[in-house]
Short mmCIF file of N, CA, C and O in Angstrom, two decimals:
data_model
loop_
_atom_site.label_atom_id
_atom_site.label_comp_id
_atom_site.label_asym_id
_atom_site.label_seq_id
_atom_site.Cartn_x
_atom_site.Cartn_y
_atom_site.Cartn_z
N MET E 22 74.93 -27.36 155.21
CA MET E 22 74.16 -28.58 155.37
C MET E 22 75.12 -29.76 155.57
O MET E 22 76.21 -29.77 155.01
N ASP E 23 74.66 -30.72 156.34
CA ASP E 23 75.51 -31.90 156.53
C ASP E 23 75.23 -32.91 155.42
O ASP E 23 74.33 -32.74 154.58
N ASN E 24 76.02 -33.97 155.40
CA ASN E 24 75.92 -34.98 154.33
C ASN E 24 74.54 -35.61 154.25
O ASN E 24 74.01 -35.82 153.15
N ALA E 25 73.96 -35.91 155.39
CA ALA E 25 72.64 -36.56 155.41
C ALA E 25 71.57 -35.65 154.81
O ALA E 25 70.70 -36.10 154.05
N GLU E 26 71.64 -34.36 155.13
CA GLU E 26 70.66 -33.42 154.58
C GLU E 26 70.80 -33.29 153.07
O GLU E 26 69.81 -33.26 152.35
N LEU E 27 72.02 -33.24 152.60
CA LEU E 27 72.26 -33.17 151.15
C LEU E 27 71.77 -34.43 150.46
O LEU E 27 71.12 -34.36 149.41
N ALA E 28 72.05 -35.58 151.05
CA ALA E 28 71.60 -36.85 150.46
C ALA E 28 70.07 -36.91 150.40
O ALA E 28 69.51 -37.38 149.40
N ARG E 29 69.41 -36.43 151.44
CA ARG E 29 67.95 -36.42 151.44
C ARG E 29 67.40 -35.53 150.32
O ARG E 29 66.38 -35.85 149.70
N MET E 30 68.06 -34.42 150.05
CA MET E 30 67.63 -33.55 148.95
C MET E 30 67.71 -34.29 147.61
O MET E 30 66.81 -34.18 146.77
N VAL E 31 68.79 -35.04 147.43
CA VAL E 31 68.96 -35.80 146.19
C VAL E 31 67.89 -36.88 146.09
O VAL E 31 67.22 -37.02 145.06
N GLU E 32 67.71 -37.63 147.16
CA GLU E 32 66.73 -38.71 147.17
C GLU E 32 65.31 -38.20 146.93
O GLU E 32 64.51 -38.87 146.27
N ALA E 33 65.00 -37.03 147.45
CA ALA E 33 63.66 -36.47 147.32
C ALA E 33 63.45 -35.79 145.96
O ALA E 33 62.38 -35.24 145.72
N GLU E 34 64.45 -35.81 145.12
CA GLU E 34 64.39 -35.16 143.81
C GLU E 34 64.08 -33.68 143.93
O GLU E 34 63.33 -33.10 143.14
N HIS E 35 64.67 -33.06 144.94
CA HIS E 35 64.55 -31.62 145.15
C HIS E 35 65.05 -30.89 143.89
O HIS E 35 65.94 -31.39 143.20
N PRO E 36 64.49 -29.73 143.58
CA PRO E 36 64.96 -28.99 142.40
C PRO E 36 66.47 -28.73 142.40
O PRO E 36 67.08 -28.58 141.34
N TYR E 37 67.08 -28.68 143.59
CA TYR E 37 68.52 -28.46 143.68
C TYR E 37 69.29 -29.76 143.94
O TYR E 37 70.39 -29.73 144.47
N ARG E 38 68.72 -30.88 143.52
CA ARG E 38 69.38 -32.18 143.79
C ARG E 38 70.75 -32.25 143.14
O ARG E 38 71.67 -32.82 143.71
N GLY E 39 70.90 -31.70 141.95
CA GLY E 39 72.20 -31.71 141.28
C GLY E 39 73.23 -30.94 142.08
O GLY E 39 74.35 -31.41 142.29
N LYS E 40 72.85 -29.77 142.57
CA LYS E 40 73.76 -28.97 143.38
C LYS E 40 74.11 -29.69 144.68
O LYS E 40 75.24 -29.64 145.14
N ALA E 41 73.12 -30.35 145.27
CA ALA E 41 73.36 -31.10 146.50
C ALA E 41 74.34 -32.24 146.24
O ALA E 41 75.26 -32.48 147.03
N LEU E 42 74.15 -32.96 145.12
CA LEU E 42 75.06 -34.05 144.78
C LEU E 42 76.46 -33.52 144.56
O LEU E 42 77.44 -34.09 145.06
N PHE E 43 76.59 -32.40 143.84
CA PHE E 43 77.92 -31.85 143.57
C PHE E 43 78.59 -31.35 144.84
O PHE E 43 79.81 -31.44 144.96
N GLU E 44 77.81 -30.85 145.79
CA GLU E 44 78.39 -30.44 147.07
C GLU E 44 78.95 -31.67 147.79
O GLU E 44 80.05 -31.62 148.33
N LEU E 45 78.20 -32.76 147.78
CA LEU E 45 78.72 -34.00 148.38
C LEU E 45 79.99 -34.44 147.65
O LEU E 45 80.96 -34.87 148.29
N CYS E 46 79.99 -34.34 146.34
CA CYS E 46 81.17 -34.74 145.56
C CYS E 46 82.38 -33.89 145.89
O CYS E 46 83.51 -34.39 145.91
N ASP E 47 82.17 -32.61 146.18
CA ASP E 47 83.28 -31.75 146.57
C ASP E 47 83.93 -32.20 147.88
O ASP E 47 85.10 -31.93 148.13
N ARG E 48 83.18 -32.91 148.70
CA ARG E 48 83.68 -33.36 150.00
C ARG E 48 84.41 -34.71 149.93
O ARG E 48 85.04 -35.12 150.92
N LEU E 49 84.34 -35.37 148.80
CA LEU E 49 84.86 -36.74 148.69
C LEU E 49 86.32 -36.91 149.09
O LEU E 49 86.65 -37.90 149.77
N PRO E 50 87.23 -36.04 148.69
CA PRO E 50 88.64 -36.29 149.02
C PRO E 50 88.94 -36.31 150.52
O PRO E 50 89.98 -36.82 150.93
N HIS E 51 88.04 -35.75 151.33
CA HIS E 51 88.31 -35.63 152.77
C HIS E 51 87.23 -36.23 153.65
O HIS E 51 87.29 -36.06 154.86
N ASP E 52 86.26 -36.93 153.05
CA ASP E 52 85.09 -37.35 153.84
C ASP E 52 84.57 -38.70 153.33
O ASP E 52 83.87 -38.76 152.33
N ASP E 53 84.92 -39.77 154.04
CA ASP E 53 84.46 -41.11 153.64
C ASP E 53 82.95 -41.25 153.72
O ASP E 53 82.35 -41.99 152.94
N ASP E 54 82.32 -40.55 154.66
CA ASP E 54 80.86 -40.61 154.75
C ASP E 54 80.23 -40.04 153.49
O ASP E 54 79.26 -40.60 152.97
N ALA E 55 80.78 -38.97 152.97
CA ALA E 55 80.27 -38.39 151.71
C ALA E 55 80.43 -39.40 150.58
O ALA E 55 79.53 -39.56 149.75
N ALA E 56 81.56 -40.11 150.55
CA ALA E 56 81.79 -41.11 149.51
C ALA E 56 80.76 -42.23 149.60
O ALA E 56 80.21 -42.66 148.57
N THR E 57 80.47 -42.67 150.78
CA THR E 57 79.47 -43.72 150.97
C THR E 57 78.11 -43.25 150.46
O THR E 57 77.40 -43.98 149.76
N LYS E 58 77.76 -42.02 150.80
CA LYS E 58 76.46 -41.48 150.38
C LYS E 58 76.40 -41.26 148.87
O LYS E 58 75.39 -41.58 148.22
N VAL E 59 77.46 -40.77 148.26
CA VAL E 59 77.47 -40.55 146.82
C VAL E 59 77.35 -41.89 146.09
O VAL E 59 76.60 -42.01 145.11
N ALA E 60 78.05 -42.90 146.55
CA ALA E 60 77.94 -44.22 145.92
C ALA E 60 76.51 -44.76 146.03
O ALA E 60 75.97 -45.29 145.05
N MET E 61 75.89 -44.58 147.18
CA MET E 61 74.51 -45.02 147.36
C MET E 61 73.58 -44.26 146.42
O MET E 61 72.72 -44.84 145.76
N LEU E 62 73.77 -42.96 146.35
CA LEU E 62 72.91 -42.13 145.51
C LEU E 62 73.06 -42.46 144.03
O LEU E 62 72.09 -42.36 143.26
N SER E 63 74.23 -42.89 143.61
CA SER E 63 74.46 -43.22 142.20
C SER E 63 73.59 -44.39 141.74
O SER E 63 73.40 -44.58 140.54
N ARG E 64 73.05 -45.12 142.68
CA ARG E 64 72.19 -46.27 142.34
C ARG E 64 70.73 -45.86 142.10
O ARG E 64 69.93 -46.67 141.63
N LEU E 65 70.38 -44.63 142.41
CA LEU E 65 69.00 -44.17 142.24
C LEU E 65 68.63 -44.12 140.76
O LEU E 65 69.37 -43.56 139.95
N THR E 66 67.49 -44.67 140.45
CA THR E 66 67.00 -44.65 139.07
C THR E 66 66.89 -43.22 138.56
O THR E 66 67.23 -42.93 137.41
N SER E 67 66.44 -42.33 139.42
CA SER E 67 66.28 -40.93 139.00
C SER E 67 67.60 -40.31 138.57
O SER E 67 67.64 -39.52 137.62
N LEU E 68 68.70 -40.67 139.24
CA LEU E 68 70.01 -40.13 138.84
C LEU E 68 70.55 -40.82 137.60
O LEU E 68 71.28 -40.21 136.82
N ARG E 69 70.18 -42.06 137.41
CA ARG E 69 70.62 -42.77 136.20
C ARG E 69 69.91 -42.25 134.96
O ARG E 69 70.45 -42.31 133.87
N GLN E 70 68.73 -41.71 135.16
CA GLN E 70 67.95 -41.19 134.02
C GLN E 70 68.19 -39.70 133.78
O GLN E 70 67.93 -39.22 132.68
N ALA E 71 68.67 -38.98 134.76
CA ALA E 71 68.88 -37.54 134.64
C ALA E 71 70.19 -37.28 133.89
O ALA E 71 71.27 -37.63 134.35
N ARG E 72 70.10 -36.68 132.73
CA ARG E 72 71.26 -36.42 131.89
C ARG E 72 71.79 -35.02 132.12
O ARG E 72 71.04 -34.05 132.11
N LEU E 73 73.10 -34.94 132.33
CA LEU E 73 73.77 -33.65 132.39
C LEU E 73 74.01 -33.14 130.97
O LEU E 73 73.78 -31.99 130.66
N PHE E 74 74.48 -34.03 130.12
CA PHE E 74 74.67 -33.76 128.71
C PHE E 74 74.91 -35.09 128.01
O PHE E 74 75.34 -36.05 128.63
N ASP E 75 74.56 -35.15 126.75
CA ASP E 75 74.75 -36.34 125.93
C ASP E 75 74.35 -37.58 126.72
O ASP E 75 73.22 -37.70 127.16
N ARG E 76 75.26 -38.49 126.92
CA ARG E 76 74.94 -39.72 127.64
C ARG E 76 75.38 -39.69 129.10
O ARG E 76 75.22 -40.65 129.84
N VAL E 77 75.93 -38.59 129.56
CA VAL E 77 76.44 -38.49 130.93
C VAL E 77 75.29 -38.16 131.88
O VAL E 77 74.68 -37.10 131.80
N SER E 78 75.04 -39.09 132.79
CA SER E 78 73.97 -38.93 133.77
C SER E 78 74.54 -38.39 135.09
O SER E 78 75.76 -38.38 135.30
N LEU E 79 73.64 -38.00 135.97
CA LEU E 79 74.08 -37.62 137.31
C LEU E 79 74.74 -38.81 138.01
O LEU E 79 75.69 -38.64 138.77
N ALA E 80 74.26 -40.01 137.75
CA ALA E 80 74.87 -41.21 138.35
C ALA E 80 76.31 -41.37 137.86
O ALA E 80 77.21 -41.66 138.66
N TRP E 81 76.52 -41.19 136.56
CA TRP E 81 77.88 -41.28 136.04
C TRP E 81 78.77 -40.21 136.67
O TRP E 81 79.92 -40.48 137.02
N SER E 82 78.25 -39.01 136.80
CA SER E 82 79.06 -37.94 137.38
C SER E 82 79.44 -38.27 138.82
O SER E 82 80.55 -37.95 139.26
N ALA E 83 78.55 -38.94 139.53
CA ALA E 83 78.85 -39.37 140.91
C ALA E 83 79.98 -40.39 140.91
O ALA E 83 80.92 -40.29 141.71
N ILE E 84 79.91 -41.37 140.02
CA ILE E 84 80.94 -42.40 139.94
C ILE E 84 82.28 -41.78 139.52
O ILE E 84 83.33 -42.10 140.08
N ILE E 85 82.23 -40.87 138.57
CA ILE E 85 83.46 -40.21 138.12
C ILE E 85 84.07 -39.39 139.25
O ILE E 85 85.29 -39.40 139.45
N ALA E 86 83.24 -38.71 140.02
CA ALA E 86 83.75 -37.93 141.16
C ALA E 86 84.38 -38.84 142.21
O ALA E 86 85.42 -38.50 142.79
N LEU E 87 83.77 -40.00 142.44
CA LEU E 87 84.36 -40.97 143.38
C LEU E 87 85.74 -41.41 142.90
O LEU E 87 86.69 -41.49 143.68
N LEU E 88 85.85 -41.70 141.62
CA LEU E 88 87.15 -42.10 141.06
C LEU E 88 88.17 -40.98 141.20
O LEU E 88 89.32 -41.21 141.57
N ALA E 89 87.75 -39.76 140.88
CA ALA E 89 88.65 -38.62 140.89
C ALA E 89 89.14 -38.27 142.29
O ALA E 89 90.22 -37.69 142.44
N ALA E 90 88.37 -38.61 143.31
CA ALA E 90 88.77 -38.31 144.68
C ALA E 90 90.07 -39.01 145.05
O ALA E 90 90.84 -38.52 145.89
N GLU E 91 90.31 -40.17 144.43
CA GLU E 91 91.56 -40.92 144.61
C GLU E 91 91.86 -41.34 146.04
O GLU E 91 93.02 -41.50 146.41
N THR E 92 90.84 -41.52 146.87
CA THR E 92 91.06 -42.11 148.19
C THR E 92 90.69 -43.59 148.10
O THR E 92 89.87 -43.97 147.25
N PRO E 93 91.26 -44.43 148.93
CA PRO E 93 90.92 -45.86 148.87
C PRO E 93 89.42 -46.10 149.03
O PRO E 93 88.84 -46.90 148.29
N HIS E 94 88.78 -45.42 149.99
CA HIS E 94 87.36 -45.64 150.22
C HIS E 94 86.52 -45.15 149.04
O HIS E 94 85.58 -45.83 148.60
N ALA E 95 86.84 -43.98 148.51
CA ALA E 95 86.09 -43.44 147.38
C ALA E 95 86.22 -44.32 146.15
O ALA E 95 85.24 -44.59 145.45
N ARG E 96 87.43 -44.81 145.88
CA ARG E 96 87.62 -45.67 144.71
C ARG E 96 86.88 -47.00 144.89
O ARG E 96 86.23 -47.48 143.97
N ALA E 97 86.96 -47.58 146.08
CA ALA E 97 86.23 -48.83 146.32
C ALA E 97 84.73 -48.59 146.16
O ALA E 97 84.02 -49.44 145.58
N SER E 98 84.26 -47.47 146.63
CA SER E 98 82.84 -47.12 146.47
C SER E 98 82.48 -46.95 145.00
O SER E 98 81.40 -47.35 144.57
N ALA E 99 83.38 -46.36 144.23
CA ALA E 99 83.15 -46.19 142.78
C ALA E 99 83.05 -47.54 142.10
O ALA E 99 82.17 -47.75 141.25
N TYR E 100 83.92 -48.46 142.45
CA TYR E 100 83.89 -49.79 141.83
C TYR E 100 82.57 -50.50 142.15
O TYR E 100 81.98 -51.14 141.29
N GLU E 101 82.11 -50.37 143.40
CA GLU E 101 80.84 -50.98 143.79
C GLU E 101 79.68 -50.35 143.03
O GLU E 101 78.79 -51.06 142.55
N ALA E 102 79.69 -49.03 142.92
CA ALA E 102 78.62 -48.35 142.20
C ALA E 102 78.64 -48.72 140.72
O ALA E 102 77.59 -48.96 140.12
N PHE E 103 79.81 -48.79 140.14
CA PHE E 103 79.95 -49.18 138.74
C PHE E 103 79.38 -50.58 138.52
O PHE E 103 78.70 -50.84 137.52
N ALA E 104 79.64 -51.48 139.44
CA ALA E 104 79.17 -52.87 139.31
C ALA E 104 77.66 -52.97 139.28
O ALA E 104 77.12 -53.95 138.76
N THR E 105 76.95 -51.97 139.81
CA THR E 105 75.49 -52.02 139.82
C THR E 105 74.88 -51.54 138.50
O THR E 105 73.68 -51.71 138.29
N LEU E 106 75.69 -50.92 137.64
CA LEU E 106 75.18 -50.50 136.33
C LEU E 106 74.95 -51.72 135.46
O LEU E 106 75.65 -52.73 135.59
N ASP E 107 73.99 -51.63 134.55
CA ASP E 107 73.80 -52.76 133.64
C ASP E 107 74.99 -52.83 132.68
O ASP E 107 75.71 -51.83 132.50
N PRO E 108 75.26 -53.99 132.10
CA PRO E 108 76.46 -54.17 131.26
C PRO E 108 76.59 -53.15 130.13
O PRO E 108 77.70 -52.67 129.86
N ALA E 109 75.51 -52.79 129.48
CA ALA E 109 75.59 -51.81 128.39
C ALA E 109 76.03 -50.45 128.92
O ALA E 109 76.84 -49.76 128.30
N GLU E 110 75.49 -50.07 130.07
CA GLU E 110 75.87 -48.78 130.65
C GLU E 110 77.32 -48.81 131.14
O GLU E 110 78.04 -47.82 131.03
N GLN E 111 77.75 -49.95 131.66
CA GLN E 111 79.16 -50.09 132.05
C GLN E 111 80.07 -49.86 130.84
O GLN E 111 81.05 -49.12 130.93
N ARG E 112 79.74 -50.50 129.72
CA ARG E 112 80.55 -50.33 128.50
C ARG E 112 80.56 -48.88 128.06
O ARG E 112 81.61 -48.35 127.67
N ASP E 113 79.40 -48.22 128.11
CA ASP E 113 79.32 -46.82 127.70
C ASP E 113 80.16 -45.92 128.61
O ASP E 113 80.85 -45.02 128.13
N LEU E 114 80.12 -46.17 129.91
CA LEU E 114 80.91 -45.36 130.84
C LEU E 114 82.40 -45.60 130.61
O LEU E 114 83.18 -44.64 130.59
N LEU E 115 82.79 -46.85 130.43
CA LEU E 115 84.20 -47.13 130.14
C LEU E 115 84.64 -46.44 128.86
O LEU E 115 85.75 -45.87 128.79
N ASP E 116 83.78 -46.47 127.85
CA ASP E 116 84.08 -45.80 126.59
C ASP E 116 84.23 -44.29 126.82
O ASP E 116 85.17 -43.67 126.32
N TYR E 117 83.33 -43.71 127.58
CA TYR E 117 83.40 -42.29 127.88
C TYR E 117 84.70 -41.94 128.61
O TYR E 117 85.32 -40.91 128.34
N LEU E 118 85.11 -42.80 129.53
CA LEU E 118 86.34 -42.57 130.30
C LEU E 118 87.60 -42.97 129.52
O LEU E 118 88.71 -42.74 129.99
N GLU E 119 87.40 -43.60 128.37
CA GLU E 119 88.49 -44.04 127.49
C GLU E 119 89.43 -45.03 128.18
O GLU E 119 90.66 -44.91 128.11
N VAL E 120 88.81 -46.02 128.85
CA VAL E 120 89.55 -47.09 129.51
C VAL E 120 88.86 -48.41 129.21
O VAL E 120 87.71 -48.43 128.76
N THR E 121 89.56 -49.50 129.46
CA THR E 121 88.95 -50.81 129.23
C THR E 121 88.47 -51.46 130.53
O THR E 121 87.72 -52.43 130.49
N ALA E 122 88.89 -50.93 131.66
CA ALA E 122 88.45 -51.43 132.97
C ALA E 122 88.31 -50.24 133.91
O ALA E 122 89.11 -49.28 133.84
N ILE E 123 87.34 -50.28 134.78
CA ILE E 123 87.08 -49.15 135.68
C ILE E 123 88.29 -48.84 136.56
O ILE E 123 88.56 -47.69 136.88
N GLU E 124 89.05 -49.85 136.90
CA GLU E 124 90.24 -49.66 137.75
C GLU E 124 91.31 -48.80 137.06
O GLU E 124 92.17 -48.24 137.73
N GLU E 125 91.24 -48.71 135.73
CA GLU E 125 92.22 -47.91 134.98
C GLU E 125 91.85 -46.43 134.94
O GLU E 125 92.67 -45.59 134.55
N ALA E 126 90.65 -46.10 135.33
CA ALA E 126 90.15 -44.72 135.22
C ALA E 126 90.68 -43.86 136.36
O ALA E 126 90.54 -44.19 137.52
N HIS E 127 91.29 -42.75 135.97
CA HIS E 127 91.79 -41.76 136.94
C HIS E 127 91.43 -40.37 136.43
O HIS E 127 92.31 -39.57 136.09
N PRO E 128 90.11 -40.09 136.38
CA PRO E 128 89.68 -38.79 135.86
C PRO E 128 90.10 -37.65 136.79
O PRO E 128 90.28 -37.84 137.99
N ARG E 129 90.25 -36.49 136.20
CA ARG E 129 90.53 -35.28 136.97
C ARG E 129 89.32 -34.36 136.84
O ARG E 129 88.77 -34.20 135.76
N ILE E 130 88.94 -33.79 137.94
CA ILE E 130 87.81 -32.87 137.94
C ILE E 130 88.32 -31.49 138.35
O ILE E 130 89.01 -31.34 139.34
N GLY E 131 87.96 -30.52 137.55
CA GLY E 131 88.13 -29.17 137.85
C GLY E 131 89.33 -28.44 137.94
O GLY E 131 89.71 -27.51 138.32
#
């Protein structure tokens, strides 16, 4: 599937939306279009409310994946997505990442 098809699955709240999001996240290090789509998807209320575990939402996992990709476009997209979170959620995500500013976060995935 291409990026647009995967994004549509996430937006439509398809039963495999998590898998579709993670497939897009796997493409982040080599695909700026995927980064743009993941950042956009992280703003969806449905992803902000969907918990993977504890307080970690699908939206947080998208932002973390953008940070972990370590490309200029992905990181800029992560900062923009982070800025759209409400202040309490921003503090919680920073606490989870164990940093005081989003720019300090350099998570590793997998």
